[in-house]
mmCIF file of C-alpha atoms in Angstrom:
data_model
loop_
_atom_site.group_PDB
_atom_site.id
_atom_site.type_symbol
_atom_site.label_atom_id
_atom_site.label_comp_id
_atom_site.label_asym_id
_atom_site.label_seq_id
_atom_site.Cartn_x
_atom_site.Cartn_y
_atom_site.Cartn_z
ATOM 1 C CA MET Z 3 -104.714 52.565 65.066
ATOM 2 C CA GLN Z 4 -106.010 50.414 67.808
ATOM 3 C CA SER Z 5 -108.018 53.148 69.222
ATOM 4 C CA LYS Z 6 -109.505 53.783 65.569
ATOM 5 C CA ILE Z 7 -110.275 50.051 65.259
ATOM 6 C CA THR Z 8 -112.090 49.872 69.002
ATOM 7 C CA LYS Z 9 -114.203 52.762 68.167
ATOM 8 C CA SER Z 10 -115.226 51.557 64.639
ATOM 9 C CA PHE Z 11 -116.169 48.118 65.845
ATOM 10 C CA ASN Z 12 -117.914 49.554 68.996
ATOM 11 C CA PHE Z 13 -120.018 51.462 66.629
ATOM 12 C CA LEU Z 14 -120.924 49.070 64.161
ATOM 13 C CA LYS Z 15 -121.765 46.638 67.334
ATOM 14 C CA SER Z 16 -124.099 48.916 68.983
ATOM 15 C CA TYR Z 17 -125.797 49.624 65.904
ATOM 16 C CA CYS Z 18 -126.470 45.987 65.165
ATOM 17 C CA GLU Z 19 -127.359 45.112 68.767
ATOM 18 C CA ALA Z 20 -129.886 48.195 68.623
ATOM 19 C CA GLU Z 21 -131.538 46.372 65.551
ATOM 20 C CA ASN Z 22 -131.423 42.865 66.820
ATOM 21 C CA PHE Z 23 -129.294 41.744 64.111
ATOM 22 C CA ALA Z 24 -132.210 42.078 61.727
ATOM 23 C CA GLY Z 25 -132.375 44.202 58.654
ATOM 24 C CA TRP Z 26 -132.899 44.530 54.877
ATOM 25 C CA ASP Z 27 -130.585 42.975 52.004
ATOM 26 C CA PRO Z 28 -129.826 43.916 48.468
ATOM 27 C CA TYR Z 29 -131.748 40.996 47.230
ATOM 28 C CA ASP Z 30 -135.021 41.033 49.256
ATOM 29 C CA GLY Z 31 -137.161 43.093 46.885
ATOM 30 C CA LEU Z 32 -139.694 40.147 46.551
ATOM 31 C CA ASN Z 33 -140.423 40.253 50.155
ATOM 32 C CA SER Z 34 -142.358 43.340 49.256
ATOM 33 C CA LYS Z 35 -146.060 42.649 50.675
ATOM 34 C CA LEU Z 36 -147.419 44.596 47.765
ATOM 35 C CA PHE Z 37 -145.318 42.917 44.942
ATOM 36 C CA LYS Z 38 -146.762 39.743 46.317
ATOM 37 C CA ALA Z 39 -150.404 41.165 46.053
ATOM 38 C CA THR Z 40 -149.941 41.537 42.325
ATOM 39 C CA PRO Z 41 -150.057 38.929 39.575
ATOM 40 C CA LEU Z 42 -146.560 40.085 38.846
ATOM 41 C CA LYS Z 43 -145.129 37.683 41.174
ATOM 42 C CA HIS Z 44 -145.424 34.839 38.632
ATOM 43 C CA TRP Z 45 -143.749 36.512 35.705
ATOM 44 C CA ASP Z 46 -139.708 35.867 35.690
ATOM 45 C CA LEU Z 47 -138.793 39.145 34.153
ATOM 46 C CA ALA Z 48 -141.060 41.263 36.446
ATOM 47 C CA ARG Z 49 -139.304 39.480 39.373
ATOM 48 C CA LEU Z 50 -135.611 39.913 38.259
ATOM 49 C CA ALA Z 51 -136.433 43.755 37.302
ATOM 50 C CA TRP Z 52 -138.069 43.913 40.754
ATOM 51 C CA ILE Z 53 -135.069 42.591 42.700
ATOM 52 C CA GLN Z 54 -132.639 44.812 40.467
ATOM 53 C CA GLY Z 55 -134.408 47.957 40.862
ATOM 54 C CA PHE Z 56 -134.289 47.699 44.594
ATOM 55 C CA LYS Z 57 -130.566 46.535 44.626
ATOM 56 C CA ARG Z 58 -129.608 49.271 42.451
ATOM 57 C CA SER Z 59 -131.536 52.311 43.338
ATOM 58 C CA PRO Z 60 -129.728 54.888 45.832
ATOM 59 C CA ILE Z 61 -133.064 55.626 47.102
ATOM 60 C CA ASN Z 62 -134.738 52.965 49.772
ATOM 61 C CA PHE Z 63 -138.151 52.343 48.771
ATOM 62 C CA ARG Z 64 -138.425 49.179 51.317
ATOM 63 C CA LYS Z 65 -140.452 50.940 53.864
ATOM 64 C CA LEU Z 66 -142.919 52.453 51.296
ATOM 65 C CA LEU Z 67 -143.364 48.766 49.348
ATOM 66 C CA LEU Z 68 -143.693 46.953 52.926
ATOM 67 C CA VAL Z 69 -140.418 45.095 52.915
ATOM 68 C CA PRO Z 70 -139.986 43.922 56.358
ATOM 69 C CA LYS Z 71 -136.619 43.847 58.230
ATOM 70 C CA GLN Z 72 -135.859 40.296 58.761
ATOM 71 C CA HIS Z 73 -132.938 37.838 60.224
ATOM 72 C CA ASN Z 74 -130.903 36.234 57.602
ATOM 73 C CA ALA Z 75 -129.375 33.077 58.401
ATOM 74 C CA LYS Z 76 -125.849 33.741 56.804
ATOM 75 C CA GLY Z 77 -125.998 36.986 58.664
ATOM 76 C CA ILE Z 78 -126.858 35.300 61.905
ATOM 77 C CA GLY Z 79 -123.993 32.904 61.278
ATOM 78 C CA LEU Z 80 -121.327 35.811 60.722
ATOM 79 C CA PHE Z 81 -122.564 37.516 63.869
ATOM 80 C CA LEU Z 82 -121.905 34.559 65.883
ATOM 81 C CA ASN Z 83 -118.747 33.733 64.628
ATOM 82 C CA GLY Z 84 -117.831 37.171 65.381
ATOM 83 C CA TYR Z 85 -118.981 37.136 68.761
ATOM 84 C CA CYS Z 86 -117.201 33.855 69.230
ATOM 85 C CA ASN Z 87 -113.706 35.756 68.458
ATOM 86 C CA LEU Z 88 -114.994 38.335 70.877
ATOM 87 C CA TYR Z 89 -115.149 35.867 73.759
ATOM 88 C CA ILE Z 90 -111.557 34.621 72.662
ATOM 89 C CA LEU Z 91 -110.341 38.199 73.304
ATOM 90 C CA ALA Z 92 -112.208 38.184 76.527
ATOM 91 C CA GLU Z 93 -110.497 35.023 77.536
ATOM 92 C CA LYS Z 94 -107.304 36.901 76.975
ATOM 93 C CA GLY Z 95 -108.427 39.782 79.355
ATOM 94 C CA ASP Z 96 -109.446 42.170 76.461
ATOM 95 C CA THR Z 97 -112.910 43.264 77.648
ATOM 96 C CA ARG Z 98 -113.336 46.510 75.362
ATOM 97 C CA PHE Z 99 -116.088 44.640 73.437
ATOM 98 C CA GLY Z 100 -117.971 42.968 76.599
ATOM 99 C CA ALA Z 101 -117.450 40.956 79.731
ATOM 100 C CA LYS Z 102 -117.052 37.070 79.234
ATOM 101 C CA ASP Z 103 -120.338 36.234 80.482
ATOM 102 C CA ALA Z 104 -122.237 38.853 78.316
ATOM 103 C CA ILE Z 105 -120.629 37.491 75.393
ATOM 104 C CA TYR Z 106 -121.154 34.338 76.342
ATOM 105 C CA SER Z 107 -124.972 34.946 76.566
ATOM 106 C CA ARG Z 108 -124.980 36.638 73.291
ATOM 107 C CA ILE Z 109 -123.315 33.326 71.712
ATOM 108 C CA GLU Z 110 -126.086 31.146 73.274
ATOM 109 C CA GLU Z 111 -128.870 33.494 71.760
ATOM 110 C CA LEU Z 112 -127.564 33.692 68.405
ATOM 111 C CA ALA Z 113 -126.521 30.088 68.054
ATOM 112 C CA ASP Z 114 -129.990 28.943 69.306
ATOM 113 C CA LEU Z 115 -131.731 31.269 66.532
ATOM 114 C CA LEU Z 116 -129.326 29.818 63.926
ATOM 115 C CA LEU Z 117 -130.787 26.176 64.972
ATOM 116 C CA GLU Z 118 -134.302 27.592 64.684
ATOM 117 C CA MET Z 119 -133.584 28.858 61.198
ATOM 118 C CA GLN Z 120 -132.212 25.568 59.708
ATOM 119 C CA ASN Z 121 -134.038 24.276 56.529
ATOM 120 C CA LYS Z 122 -135.119 20.435 57.816
ATOM 121 C CA ASP Z 123 -136.519 19.432 54.632
ATOM 122 C CA TYR Z 124 -133.073 18.068 53.428
ATOM 123 C CA SER Z 125 -130.694 15.066 54.271
ATOM 124 C CA GLY Z 126 -128.907 17.154 56.996
ATOM 125 C CA ALA Z 127 -128.788 20.534 58.817
ATOM 126 C CA CYS Z 128 -128.609 23.435 55.815
ATOM 127 C CA TRP Z 129 -129.630 27.110 55.565
ATOM 128 C CA GLY Z 130 -130.781 29.642 53.043
ATOM 129 C CA TYR Z 131 -131.942 33.161 52.712
ATOM 130 C CA ASN Z 132 -135.108 34.694 53.989
ATOM 131 C CA PHE Z 133 -136.365 35.999 50.535
ATOM 132 C CA ASP Z 134 -137.219 34.650 47.191
ATOM 133 C CA TRP Z 135 -134.287 35.141 44.769
ATOM 134 C CA GLN Z 136 -134.719 35.265 40.940
ATOM 135 C CA ALA Z 137 -130.957 34.437 39.603
ATOM 136 C CA ARG Z 138 -131.107 35.476 35.742
ATOM 137 C CA ARG Z 139 -134.355 34.362 34.326
ATOM 138 C CA LEU Z 140 -133.484 30.832 34.733
ATOM 139 C CA PHE Z 141 -133.454 30.380 38.334
ATOM 140 C CA LEU Z 142 -136.036 31.102 40.920
ATOM 141 C CA PHE Z 143 -134.751 30.205 44.265
ATOM 142 C CA PRO Z 144 -137.593 30.263 46.839
ATOM 143 C CA ALA Z 145 -137.142 31.710 50.215
ATOM 144 C CA HIS Z 146 -135.149 29.435 52.655
ATOM 145 C CA THR Z 147 -133.921 27.107 49.621
ATOM 146 C CA PRO Z 148 -130.431 26.111 51.236
ATOM 147 C CA THR Z 149 -127.299 26.771 49.535
ATOM 148 C CA VAL Z 150 -123.882 25.645 50.147
ATOM 149 C CA VAL Z 151 -122.337 29.137 50.820
ATOM 150 C CA ALA Z 152 -124.856 29.966 53.295
ATOM 151 C CA THR Z 153 -124.590 26.669 55.009
ATOM 152 C CA SER Z 154 -120.843 27.079 55.192
ATOM 153 C CA PHE Z 155 -120.865 30.268 57.304
ATOM 154 C CA CYS Z 156 -123.654 28.450 59.456
ATOM 155 C CA VAL Z 157 -121.225 25.589 60.091
ATOM 156 C CA THR Z 158 -118.392 27.612 60.645
ATOM 157 C CA ALA Z 159 -120.128 29.586 63.266
ATOM 158 C CA LEU Z 160 -121.906 26.580 65.159
ATOM 159 C CA LEU Z 161 -118.514 24.816 65.405
ATOM 160 C CA SER Z 162 -117.018 28.033 66.944
ATOM 161 C CA ALA Z 163 -119.803 28.408 69.202
ATOM 162 C CA TYR Z 164 -119.388 24.521 70.340
ATOM 163 C CA GLU Z 165 -115.652 25.077 71.086
ATOM 164 C CA ILE Z 166 -116.858 27.796 73.455
ATOM 165 C CA THR Z 167 -120.011 26.458 75.151
ATOM 166 C CA LYS Z 168 -119.512 22.770 74.739
ATOM 167 C CA ASN Z 169 -122.986 22.528 73.862
ATOM 168 C CA LYS Z 170 -123.591 19.068 71.834
ATOM 169 C CA ASN Z 171 -126.441 20.322 69.961
ATOM 170 C CA TYR Z 172 -124.463 22.843 68.159
ATOM 171 C CA LEU Z 173 -121.879 20.260 67.250
ATOM 172 C CA ASN Z 174 -124.318 17.522 66.113
ATOM 173 C CA THR Z 175 -126.431 19.987 64.142
ATOM 174 C CA ALA Z 176 -122.970 21.266 62.449
ATOM 175 C CA LEU Z 177 -121.928 17.523 61.792
ATOM 176 C CA SER Z 178 -125.362 16.906 60.115
ATOM 177 C CA ALA Z 179 -124.549 19.338 57.492
ATOM 178 C CA GLY Z 180 -122.373 16.827 55.986
ATOM 179 C CA ASN Z 181 -125.155 14.761 55.068
ATOM 180 C CA PHE Z 182 -126.497 17.902 53.201
ATOM 181 C CA ILE Z 183 -123.537 18.351 51.408
ATOM 182 C CA LEU Z 184 -123.000 14.379 50.469
ATOM 183 C CA LYS Z 185 -126.597 13.800 49.722
ATOM 184 C CA ASP Z 186 -128.207 16.908 48.388
ATOM 185 C CA LEU Z 187 -125.851 18.654 46.183
ATOM 186 C CA ASN Z 188 -125.578 17.741 42.878
ATOM 187 C CA ARG Z 189 -121.994 16.894 41.458
ATOM 188 C CA THR Z 190 -120.480 17.946 38.068
ATOM 189 C CA ASP Z 191 -117.178 16.203 37.005
ATOM 190 C CA TYR Z 192 -114.194 18.749 36.307
ATOM 191 C CA LYS Z 193 -111.066 17.398 35.155
ATOM 192 C CA SER Z 194 -109.852 15.030 38.037
ATOM 193 C CA GLY Z 195 -112.244 16.085 40.455
ATOM 194 C CA PHE Z 196 -115.828 17.366 40.564
ATOM 195 C CA LEU Z 197 -117.935 20.760 41.512
ATOM 196 C CA PHE Z 198 -120.512 21.030 44.230
ATOM 197 C CA SER Z 199 -123.573 22.761 42.938
ATOM 198 C CA TYR Z 200 -124.364 25.820 44.664
ATOM 199 C CA SER Z 201 -127.770 24.313 45.854
ATOM 200 C CA PRO Z 202 -129.811 21.291 45.530
ATOM 201 C CA LEU Z 203 -131.554 22.912 42.463
ATOM 202 C CA ASN Z 204 -130.486 21.643 39.001
ATOM 203 C CA GLY Z 205 -128.572 24.034 36.680
ATOM 204 C CA ASN Z 206 -126.482 26.000 39.197
ATOM 205 C CA ASN Z 207 -123.308 23.742 39.168
ATOM 206 C CA THR Z 208 -120.600 26.060 37.696
ATOM 207 C CA VAL Z 209 -119.398 28.166 40.376
ATOM 208 C CA PHE Z 210 -115.872 27.380 41.720
ATOM 209 C CA ASN Z 211 -115.990 29.215 45.266
ATOM 210 C CA ALA Z 212 -119.331 27.808 45.863
ATOM 211 C CA SER Z 213 -117.616 24.102 45.356
ATOM 212 C CA LEU Z 214 -114.625 24.811 47.163
ATOM 213 C CA LEU Z 215 -116.968 26.050 50.303
ATOM 214 C CA GLY Z 216 -118.514 22.576 50.208
ATOM 215 C CA ALA Z 217 -115.196 21.041 50.472
ATOM 216 C CA LYS Z 218 -114.371 23.285 53.409
ATOM 217 C CA VAL Z 219 -117.535 22.296 55.329
ATOM 218 C CA LEU Z 220 -116.415 18.553 55.078
ATOM 219 C CA SER Z 221 -113.007 19.099 55.930
ATOM 220 C CA GLN Z 222 -113.902 20.843 59.349
ATOM 221 C CA LEU Z 223 -116.502 17.957 60.122
ATOM 222 C CA TYR Z 224 -113.654 15.592 59.293
ATOM 223 C CA SER Z 225 -111.491 17.262 62.391
ATOM 224 C CA TYR Z 226 -114.346 15.993 64.536
ATOM 225 C CA ASN Z 227 -115.524 12.637 63.191
ATOM 226 C CA GLN Z 228 -112.513 11.656 61.200
ATOM 227 C CA ASN Z 229 -114.951 10.121 58.553
ATOM 228 C CA GLU Z 230 -112.530 9.163 55.609
ATOM 229 C CA LEU Z 231 -115.216 9.758 53.139
ATOM 230 C CA TYR Z 232 -115.619 13.273 54.036
ATOM 231 C CA LYS Z 233 -112.034 13.687 53.513
ATOM 232 C CA GLN Z 234 -111.642 11.845 50.197
ATOM 233 C CA THR Z 235 -114.889 13.786 48.987
ATOM 234 C CA ALA Z 236 -113.280 17.051 50.128
ATOM 235 C CA THR Z 237 -110.002 16.189 48.470
ATOM 236 C CA SER Z 238 -111.659 15.334 45.157
ATOM 237 C CA ALA Z 239 -113.734 18.903 45.220
ATOM 238 C CA ILE Z 240 -110.538 20.714 46.225
ATOM 239 C CA LYS Z 241 -108.369 19.143 43.162
ATOM 240 C CA ALA Z 242 -111.085 20.368 40.726
ATOM 241 C CA GLY Z 243 -110.749 23.897 42.416
ATOM 242 C CA VAL Z 244 -107.055 23.990 42.300
ATOM 243 C CA GLU Z 245 -107.304 22.648 38.654
ATOM 244 C CA SER Z 246 -109.405 25.544 37.561
ATOM 245 C CA GLN Z 247 -106.767 27.953 38.760
ATOM 246 C CA ASN Z 248 -105.200 30.004 36.202
ATOM 247 C CA ASN Z 249 -101.362 29.952 35.846
ATOM 248 C CA ASP Z 250 -100.834 33.325 37.320
ATOM 249 C CA GLY Z 251 -103.103 32.235 40.514
ATOM 250 C CA SER Z 252 -106.204 33.736 39.954
ATOM 251 C CA TRP Z 253 -109.672 32.039 39.395
ATOM 252 C CA VAL Z 254 -112.879 33.314 37.411
ATOM 253 C CA TYR Z 255 -115.937 32.834 39.070
ATOM 254 C CA GLY Z 256 -117.562 29.776 37.190
ATOM 255 C CA MET Z 257 -117.214 27.977 34.109
ATOM 256 C CA LEU Z 258 -119.930 29.684 32.050
ATOM 257 C CA PRO Z 259 -118.892 32.181 29.786
ATOM 258 C CA VAL Z 260 -121.079 34.821 31.674
ATOM 259 C CA GLN Z 261 -118.938 33.725 34.770
ATOM 260 C CA ASP Z 262 -115.472 34.701 33.290
ATOM 261 C CA TRP Z 263 -114.962 37.598 35.642
ATOM 262 C CA ILE Z 264 -112.210 37.544 38.420
ATOM 263 C CA ASP Z 265 -113.010 39.302 41.664
ATOM 264 C CA SER Z 266 -111.363 40.004 45.280
ATOM 265 C CA PHE Z 267 -113.744 38.557 47.761
ATOM 266 C CA HIS Z 268 -114.451 35.292 45.975
ATOM 267 C CA THR Z 269 -110.700 34.801 45.249
ATOM 268 C CA GLY Z 270 -110.606 34.892 49.060
ATOM 269 C CA TYR Z 271 -113.298 32.492 49.619
ATOM 270 C CA ASN Z 272 -111.273 30.064 47.500
ATOM 271 C CA LEU Z 273 -108.139 30.752 49.739
ATOM 272 C CA ASP Z 274 -110.078 30.568 52.725
ATOM 273 C CA ALA Z 275 -111.596 27.059 51.557
ATOM 274 C CA ILE Z 276 -108.273 25.463 50.533
ATOM 275 C CA GLN Z 277 -106.380 26.545 53.712
ATOM 276 C CA THR Z 278 -108.886 25.227 55.976
ATOM 277 C CA TYR Z 279 -108.871 21.871 54.293
ATOM 278 C CA GLN Z 280 -105.076 21.753 54.707
ATOM 279 C CA ASP Z 281 -105.349 22.808 58.310
ATOM 280 C CA LYS Z 282 -108.192 20.524 59.218
ATOM 281 C CA THR Z 283 -106.953 17.233 57.401
ATOM 282 C CA GLY Z 284 -103.118 17.587 57.398
ATOM 283 C CA ASP Z 285 -102.782 17.399 53.511
ATOM 284 C CA THR Z 286 -100.355 19.815 52.286
ATOM 285 C CA GLN Z 287 -100.230 18.860 48.401
ATOM 286 C CA PHE Z 288 -102.020 22.119 47.413
ATOM 287 C CA GLN Z 289 -99.692 24.633 49.464
ATOM 288 C CA GLU Z 290 -98.472 25.893 46.163
ATOM 289 C CA ASN Z 291 -101.791 26.754 45.109
ATOM 290 C CA ILE Z 292 -102.567 28.573 48.134
ATOM 291 C CA GLU Z 293 -99.217 30.731 47.874
ATOM 292 C CA LYS Z 294 -99.564 31.366 44.221
ATOM 293 C CA GLY Z 295 -103.582 32.642 44.757
ATOM 294 C CA PHE Z 296 -102.674 34.681 47.765
ATOM 295 C CA ASN Z 297 -99.913 36.330 46.142
ATOM 296 C CA TYR Z 298 -102.023 37.143 42.934
ATOM 297 C CA TYR Z 299 -104.956 38.425 45.657
ATOM 298 C CA ILE Z 300 -102.660 40.773 47.515
ATOM 299 C CA GLU Z 301 -101.012 42.167 44.276
ATOM 300 C CA ASN Z 302 -104.016 42.638 42.265
ATOM 301 C CA PHE Z 303 -107.002 43.554 44.481
ATOM 302 C CA PHE Z 304 -105.725 46.624 46.544
ATOM 303 C CA LEU Z 305 -104.464 50.091 45.642
ATOM 304 C CA GLU Z 306 -101.579 51.799 47.332
ATOM 305 C CA ASP Z 307 -103.759 53.784 49.403
ATOM 306 C CA GLY Z 308 -105.858 51.126 50.534
ATOM 307 C CA THR Z 309 -108.595 51.083 48.059
ATOM 308 C CA PRO Z 310 -110.355 47.788 47.756
ATOM 309 C CA LYS Z 311 -110.764 46.984 44.050
ATOM 310 C CA TYR Z 312 -113.677 44.606 43.319
ATOM 311 C CA TYR Z 313 -112.038 43.057 40.055
ATOM 312 C CA HIS Z 314 -108.560 42.432 38.960
ATOM 313 C CA ASN Z 315 -108.611 44.841 36.045
ATOM 314 C CA LYS Z 316 -111.033 47.759 37.746
ATOM 315 C CA THR Z 317 -111.727 49.088 40.592
ATOM 316 C CA TYR Z 318 -115.396 50.035 40.935
ATOM 317 C CA PRO Z 319 -117.970 49.169 42.132
ATOM 318 C CA ILE Z 320 -116.211 48.807 45.694
ATOM 319 C CA ASP Z 321 -118.050 46.321 47.456
ATOM 320 C CA ILE Z 322 -117.529 45.985 51.508
ATOM 321 C CA HIS Z 323 -117.008 42.444 50.823
ATOM 322 C CA CYS Z 324 -113.687 43.286 49.521
ATOM 323 C CA PRO Z 325 -112.155 44.791 52.504
ATOM 324 C CA GLY Z 326 -114.082 42.360 54.937
ATOM 325 C CA GLN Z 327 -112.423 39.456 53.184
ATOM 326 C CA LEU Z 328 -109.097 40.747 53.516
ATOM 327 C CA PHE Z 329 -109.124 40.784 57.162
ATOM 328 C CA VAL Z 330 -110.359 37.217 57.231
ATOM 329 C CA ASN Z 331 -108.005 35.848 54.810
ATOM 330 C CA LEU Z 332 -104.797 37.335 56.241
ATOM 331 C CA SER Z 333 -105.980 35.625 59.303
ATOM 332 C CA VAL Z 334 -106.951 32.181 58.078
ATOM 333 C CA ASN Z 335 -103.798 31.996 55.557
ATOM 334 C CA LYS Z 336 -101.525 33.139 58.481
ATOM 335 C CA GLN Z 337 -100.608 36.319 56.776
ATOM 336 C CA PHE Z 338 -101.461 39.163 58.909
ATOM 337 C CA LYS Z 339 -98.201 40.120 60.717
ATOM 338 C CA GLU Z 340 -96.491 40.361 57.016
ATOM 339 C CA ASN Z 341 -99.278 42.575 55.598
ATOM 340 C CA LYS Z 342 -100.142 44.890 58.655
ATOM 341 C CA ASP Z 343 -99.307 47.983 56.698
ATOM 342 C CA LEU Z 344 -101.682 46.766 54.194
ATOM 343 C CA VAL Z 345 -104.459 46.054 56.873
ATOM 344 C CA HIS Z 346 -104.076 49.401 58.212
ATOM 345 C CA SER Z 347 -104.372 51.535 55.117
ATOM 346 C CA VAL Z 348 -107.342 49.257 54.050
ATOM 347 C CA PHE Z 349 -109.176 49.637 57.368
ATOM 348 C CA ASN Z 350 -108.438 53.577 57.099
ATOM 349 C CA TRP Z 351 -109.976 53.751 53.680
ATOM 350 C CA VAL Z 352 -113.018 51.646 54.356
ATOM 351 C CA THR Z 353 -114.003 53.504 57.507
ATOM 352 C CA GLU Z 354 -113.451 56.779 56.072
ATOM 353 C CA ASN Z 355 -115.328 56.036 52.859
ATOM 354 C CA MET Z 356 -117.960 53.480 53.584
ATOM 355 C CA GLN Z 357 -119.017 53.702 57.309
ATOM 356 C CA ASP Z 358 -121.747 55.661 58.228
ATOM 357 C CA SER Z 359 -122.058 58.171 60.865
ATOM 358 C CA LYS Z 360 -124.762 55.665 62.513
ATOM 359 C CA GLY Z 361 -122.268 53.062 62.830
ATOM 360 C CA TYR Z 362 -123.305 50.735 59.909
ATOM 361 C CA PHE Z 363 -121.361 50.057 56.641
ATOM 362 C CA TYR Z 364 -122.375 50.627 53.093
ATOM 363 C CA TYR Z 365 -122.844 48.035 50.620
ATOM 364 C CA GLN Z 366 -120.858 49.308 47.580
ATOM 365 C CA LEU Z 367 -119.592 52.465 46.275
ATOM 366 C CA LYS Z 368 -120.022 53.418 42.544
ATOM 367 C CA LYS Z 369 -118.323 56.083 40.395
ATOM 368 C CA GLY Z 370 -121.799 57.904 40.332
ATOM 369 C CA MET Z 371 -124.497 58.196 43.076
ATOM 370 C CA SER Z 372 -124.111 55.244 45.441
ATOM 371 C CA SER Z 373 -126.801 53.644 47.865
ATOM 372 C CA LYS Z 374 -126.166 54.164 51.670
ATOM 373 C CA VAL Z 375 -129.106 51.786 52.632
ATOM 374 C CA SER Z 376 -127.881 49.752 55.633
ATOM 375 C CA TYR Z 377 -127.907 45.944 54.610
ATOM 376 C CA MET Z 378 -127.662 43.497 57.812
ATOM 377 C CA ARG Z 379 -126.537 40.599 56.179
ATOM 378 C CA TRP Z 380 -124.288 41.706 53.185
ATOM 379 C CA SER Z 381 -122.780 44.844 54.950
ATOM 380 C CA ASN Z 382 -122.739 44.832 58.612
ATOM 381 C CA ALA Z 383 -122.844 41.038 59.781
ATOM 382 C CA PHE Z 384 -120.004 40.779 56.896
ATOM 383 C CA MET Z 385 -117.579 43.365 58.362
ATOM 384 C CA PHE Z 386 -118.596 42.731 62.176
ATOM 385 C CA ASN Z 387 -117.120 38.962 61.652
ATOM 386 C CA ALA Z 388 -114.297 40.204 59.519
ATOM 387 C CA LEU Z 389 -113.234 43.014 62.016
ATOM 388 C CA SER Z 390 -113.415 40.556 64.986
ATOM 389 C CA TYR Z 391 -110.751 38.759 63.202
ATOM 390 C CA LEU Z 392 -108.687 41.970 62.498
ATOM 391 C CA LEU Z 393 -109.145 42.635 66.471
ATOM 392 C CA LEU Z 394 -107.812 39.079 67.241
ATOM 393 C CA GLU Z 395 -104.808 39.342 65.199
ATOM 394 C CA ASP Z 396 -103.977 43.104 66.531
ATOM 395 C CA HIS Z 397 -104.337 41.993 69.814
ATOM 396 C CA ASP Z 398 -101.981 39.034 69.198
ATOM 397 C CA LEU Z 399 -99.297 41.282 67.671
#
């Protein structure tokens, strides 16, 4: 099994490095130079249809329609965090994925790139995506509009880079993201706490996992600056998050009727956030919620043969985030050893069914024809980071 994991990861690593960590994204259709040259760019329905056409098509029209390969901030954050995990492995004497010096140089390269990619138009460091994004008809997120989700992944990566390099620029940039969370995100009262909004824009304030990731950032930063406001604010957001949890341990995606689905990897985000809050603040009052949520997660999103389900009540489409987030959660929630058999069955399934002969991973598998387009942020960066946790845990065992 170890040789299989090593081969799969090095295959992916070689592919991503050859592409310089830049690529396409499921939602980057509005980056088309041809589309931007037409008046359709001003029509919300046309923008929505254009994005969905790119996302759903099994044929990749991006070269033809002049969509460039680019860096994505969340993707760079995922790669950076993955290389930090590889550095920890190298420190333990495991140099299957590079010598310490080479990995250290890569960490500096990616961390410096992440600093360059931050949006400096807000109260603190924050990051968004490299494309305009039409979310339903109501919301147009211009390129680089910061989101709490992208920012949380970037903060985690910069803190990991700081722990290795001791470069204060990385720490200070991550710490400044606290101002973005506290001052720029909107808040919606929910039971005994509140929800952070997905972005500073109005009208996207009902997503539970996004709010919990905001609390995760504050708890991570609290462990460095001991600012009680960070802890208190994070606690309020965590309370709202756990009070939105169903009795069986599950979470719906959001408060709106159109957000009432229960899925695998957003459940994983919730568990990651609450566990991180507990680890960084020492507050254990939500341990029962973690245990109940984790048990639901393990019991409802993976089939006996290792197939990772998207939803609690149906399998397809199978998204690469579903197996990837499992590896992260088993590490963060300290449940790897107890679920090692599940890890190996899921790993075998995903590499056999979703890793291309070129090394990259597919975005989704559907019952019918599936897209085999390589998406750098969604598929490859996510699995690079996820497999780095698998490698760390497997090494320790």
